PDB file of C-alpha atoms in Angstrom:
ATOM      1  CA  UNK W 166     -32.962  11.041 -17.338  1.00 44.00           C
ATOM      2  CA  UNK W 167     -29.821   8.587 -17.355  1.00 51.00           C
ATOM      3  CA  UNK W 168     -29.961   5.398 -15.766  1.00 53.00           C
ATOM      4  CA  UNK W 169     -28.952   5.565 -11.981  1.00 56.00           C
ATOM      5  CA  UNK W 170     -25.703   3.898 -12.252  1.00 53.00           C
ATOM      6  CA  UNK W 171     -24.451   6.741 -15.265  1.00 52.00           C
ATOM      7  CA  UNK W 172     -25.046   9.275 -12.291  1.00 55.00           C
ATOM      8  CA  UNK W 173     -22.961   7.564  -9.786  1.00 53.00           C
ATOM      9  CA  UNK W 174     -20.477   7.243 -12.371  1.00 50.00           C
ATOM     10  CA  UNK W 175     -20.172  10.782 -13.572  1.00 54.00           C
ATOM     11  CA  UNK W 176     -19.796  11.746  -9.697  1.00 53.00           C
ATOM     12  CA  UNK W 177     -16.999   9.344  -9.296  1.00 50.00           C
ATOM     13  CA  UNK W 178     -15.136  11.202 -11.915  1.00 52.00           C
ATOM     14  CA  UNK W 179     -13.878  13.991  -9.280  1.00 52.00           C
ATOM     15  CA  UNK W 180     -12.794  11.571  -6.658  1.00 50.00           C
ATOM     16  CA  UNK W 181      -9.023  11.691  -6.487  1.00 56.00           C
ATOM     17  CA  UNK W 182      -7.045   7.981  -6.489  1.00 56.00           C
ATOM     18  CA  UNK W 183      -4.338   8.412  -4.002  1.00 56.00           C
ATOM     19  CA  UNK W 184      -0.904   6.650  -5.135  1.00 57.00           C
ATOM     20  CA  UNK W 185       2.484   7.295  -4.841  1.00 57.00           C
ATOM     21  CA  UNK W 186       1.836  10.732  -6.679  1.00 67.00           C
ATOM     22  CA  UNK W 187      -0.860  12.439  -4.733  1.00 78.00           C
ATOM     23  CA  UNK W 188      -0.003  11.763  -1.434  1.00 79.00           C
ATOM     24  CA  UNK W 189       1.040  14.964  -0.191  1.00 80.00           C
ATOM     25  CA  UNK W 190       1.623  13.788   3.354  1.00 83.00           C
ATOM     26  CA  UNK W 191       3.870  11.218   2.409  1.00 90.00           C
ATOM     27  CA  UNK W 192       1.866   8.464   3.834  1.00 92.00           C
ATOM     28  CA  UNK W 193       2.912   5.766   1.337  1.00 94.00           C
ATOM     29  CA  UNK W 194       6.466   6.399   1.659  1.00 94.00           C
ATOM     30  CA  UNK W 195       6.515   6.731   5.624  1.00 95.00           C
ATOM     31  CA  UNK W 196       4.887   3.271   5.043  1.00 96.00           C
ATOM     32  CA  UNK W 197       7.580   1.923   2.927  1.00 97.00           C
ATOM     33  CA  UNK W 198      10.055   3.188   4.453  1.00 97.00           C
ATOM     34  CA  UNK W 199       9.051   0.916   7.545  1.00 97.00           C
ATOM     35  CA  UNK W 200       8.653  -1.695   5.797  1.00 98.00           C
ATOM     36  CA  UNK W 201      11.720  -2.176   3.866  1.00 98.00           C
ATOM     37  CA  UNK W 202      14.030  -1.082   7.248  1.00 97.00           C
ATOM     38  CA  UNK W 203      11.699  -4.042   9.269  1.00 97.00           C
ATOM     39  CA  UNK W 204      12.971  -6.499   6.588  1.00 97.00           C
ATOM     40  CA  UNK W 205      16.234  -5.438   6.145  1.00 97.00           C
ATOM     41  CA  UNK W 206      16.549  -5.726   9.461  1.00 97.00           C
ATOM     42  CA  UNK W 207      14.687  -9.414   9.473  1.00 97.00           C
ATOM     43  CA  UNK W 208      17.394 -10.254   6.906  1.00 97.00           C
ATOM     44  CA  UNK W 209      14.829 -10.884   4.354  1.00 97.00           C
ATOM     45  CA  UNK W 210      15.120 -10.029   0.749  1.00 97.00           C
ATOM     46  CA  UNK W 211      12.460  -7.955  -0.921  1.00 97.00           C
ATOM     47  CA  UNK W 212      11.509 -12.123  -2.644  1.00 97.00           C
ATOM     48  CA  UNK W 213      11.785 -13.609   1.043  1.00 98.00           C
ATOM     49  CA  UNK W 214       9.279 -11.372   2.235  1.00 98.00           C
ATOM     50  CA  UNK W 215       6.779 -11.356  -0.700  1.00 98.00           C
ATOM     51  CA  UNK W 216       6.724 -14.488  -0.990  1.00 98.00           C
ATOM     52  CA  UNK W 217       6.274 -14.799   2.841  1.00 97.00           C
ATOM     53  CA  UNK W 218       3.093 -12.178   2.577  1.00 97.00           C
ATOM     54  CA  UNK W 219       1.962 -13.937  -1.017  1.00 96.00           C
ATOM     55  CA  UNK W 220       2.477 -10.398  -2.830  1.00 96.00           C
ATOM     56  CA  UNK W 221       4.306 -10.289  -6.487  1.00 96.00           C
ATOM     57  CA  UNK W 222       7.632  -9.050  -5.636  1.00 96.00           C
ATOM     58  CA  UNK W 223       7.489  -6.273  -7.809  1.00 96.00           C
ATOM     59  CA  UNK W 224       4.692  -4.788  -5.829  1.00 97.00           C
ATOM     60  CA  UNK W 225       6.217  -5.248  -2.742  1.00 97.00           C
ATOM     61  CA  UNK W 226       8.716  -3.165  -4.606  1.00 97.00           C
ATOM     62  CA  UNK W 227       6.737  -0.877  -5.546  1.00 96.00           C
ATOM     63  CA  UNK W 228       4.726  -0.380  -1.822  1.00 96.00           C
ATOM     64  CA  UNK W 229       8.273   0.048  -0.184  1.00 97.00           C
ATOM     65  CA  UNK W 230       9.173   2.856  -2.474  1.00 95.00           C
ATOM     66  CA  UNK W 231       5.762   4.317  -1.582  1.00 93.00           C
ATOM     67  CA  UNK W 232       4.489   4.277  -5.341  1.00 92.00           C
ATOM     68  CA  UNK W 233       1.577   1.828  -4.201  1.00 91.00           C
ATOM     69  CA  UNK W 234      -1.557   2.842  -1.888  1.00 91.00           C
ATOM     70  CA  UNK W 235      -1.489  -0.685  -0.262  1.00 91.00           C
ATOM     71  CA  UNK W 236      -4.542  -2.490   0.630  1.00 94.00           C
ATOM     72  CA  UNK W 237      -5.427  -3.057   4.574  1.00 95.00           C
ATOM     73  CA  UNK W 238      -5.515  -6.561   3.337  1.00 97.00           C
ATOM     74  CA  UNK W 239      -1.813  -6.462   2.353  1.00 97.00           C
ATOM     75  CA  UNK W 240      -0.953  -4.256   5.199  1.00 97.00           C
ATOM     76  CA  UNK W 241      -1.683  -7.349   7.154  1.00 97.00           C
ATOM     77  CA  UNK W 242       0.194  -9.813   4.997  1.00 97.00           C
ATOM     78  CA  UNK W 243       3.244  -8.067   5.287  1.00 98.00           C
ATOM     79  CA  UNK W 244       2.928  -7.231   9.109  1.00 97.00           C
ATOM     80  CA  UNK W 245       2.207 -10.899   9.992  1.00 97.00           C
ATOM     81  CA  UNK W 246       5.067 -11.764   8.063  1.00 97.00           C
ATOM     82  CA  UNK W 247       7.396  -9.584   9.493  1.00 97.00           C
ATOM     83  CA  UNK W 248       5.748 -10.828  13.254  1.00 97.00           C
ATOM     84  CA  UNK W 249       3.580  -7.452  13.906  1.00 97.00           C
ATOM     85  CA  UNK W 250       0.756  -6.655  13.833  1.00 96.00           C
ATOM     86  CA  UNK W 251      -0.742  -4.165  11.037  1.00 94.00           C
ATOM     87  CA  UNK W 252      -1.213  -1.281  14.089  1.00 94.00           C
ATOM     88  CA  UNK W 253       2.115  -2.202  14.871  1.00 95.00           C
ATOM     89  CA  UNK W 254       3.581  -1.685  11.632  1.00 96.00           C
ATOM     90  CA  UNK W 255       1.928   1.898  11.367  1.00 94.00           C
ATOM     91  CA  UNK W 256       3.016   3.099  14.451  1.00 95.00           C
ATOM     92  CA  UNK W 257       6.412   2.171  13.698  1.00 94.00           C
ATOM     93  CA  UNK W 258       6.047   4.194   9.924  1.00 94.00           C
ATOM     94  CA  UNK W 259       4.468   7.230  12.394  1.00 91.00           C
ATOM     95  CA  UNK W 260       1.039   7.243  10.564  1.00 83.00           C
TER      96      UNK W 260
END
C-alpha cells in the first residue's frame, strides 16, 4: 500500500491548472482587459502600476494579457492601487 501522501498525489494528476490557455470563458483576459484600460486610464505605465501593487512588471504583463491566473492576493494589490476595491475591479471586467 503506498504511503498516504503518493495517493493524494496521483489524484492531483487529473486536476486541470487554469492559465491563460484553458480558460475557456475568457476569465483571465476579461480580467486584463480591465485592468490595463483602469491604468491607462490612471495614466500609469504597466512599471507605475507594478511597482505601485509590488508585482514584477513582467507579470503584470503577463496578467493584463490574460496569460496569468492571478492570485486573490494580487487581485487586491492591483485594485488598491488603482483606488478599487478587488469586487470593484471584477465587476468592472464583468466576472
Amino acid at each position: 500500500m503506498p504511503w498516504p501522501i503518493l495517493r493524494i498525489l496521483s489524484s492531483l494528476e487529473s486536476v486541470t491548472r487554469v492559465s491563460g490557455i484553458n480558460d475557456p470563458n475568457e476569465i483571465l483576459q476579461r480580467i486584463g482587459r480591465a485592468i490595463r484600460e483602469l491604468r491607462t486610464e490612471a495614466g500609469l505605465s504597466q512599471e507605475a502600476l507594478a511597482d505601485a501593487s509590488s508585482i514584477d512588471r513582467s507579470h503584470l504583463g503577463r496578467i493584463e494579457r490574460g496569460e496569468r491566473n492571478l492570485s486573490v492576493l494580487n487581485l487586491a494589490r492591483i485594485a488598491r492601487a488603482l483606488n478599487l476595491s478587488g469586487s470593484g475591479l471584477l465587476e468592472i471586467a464583468a466576472v
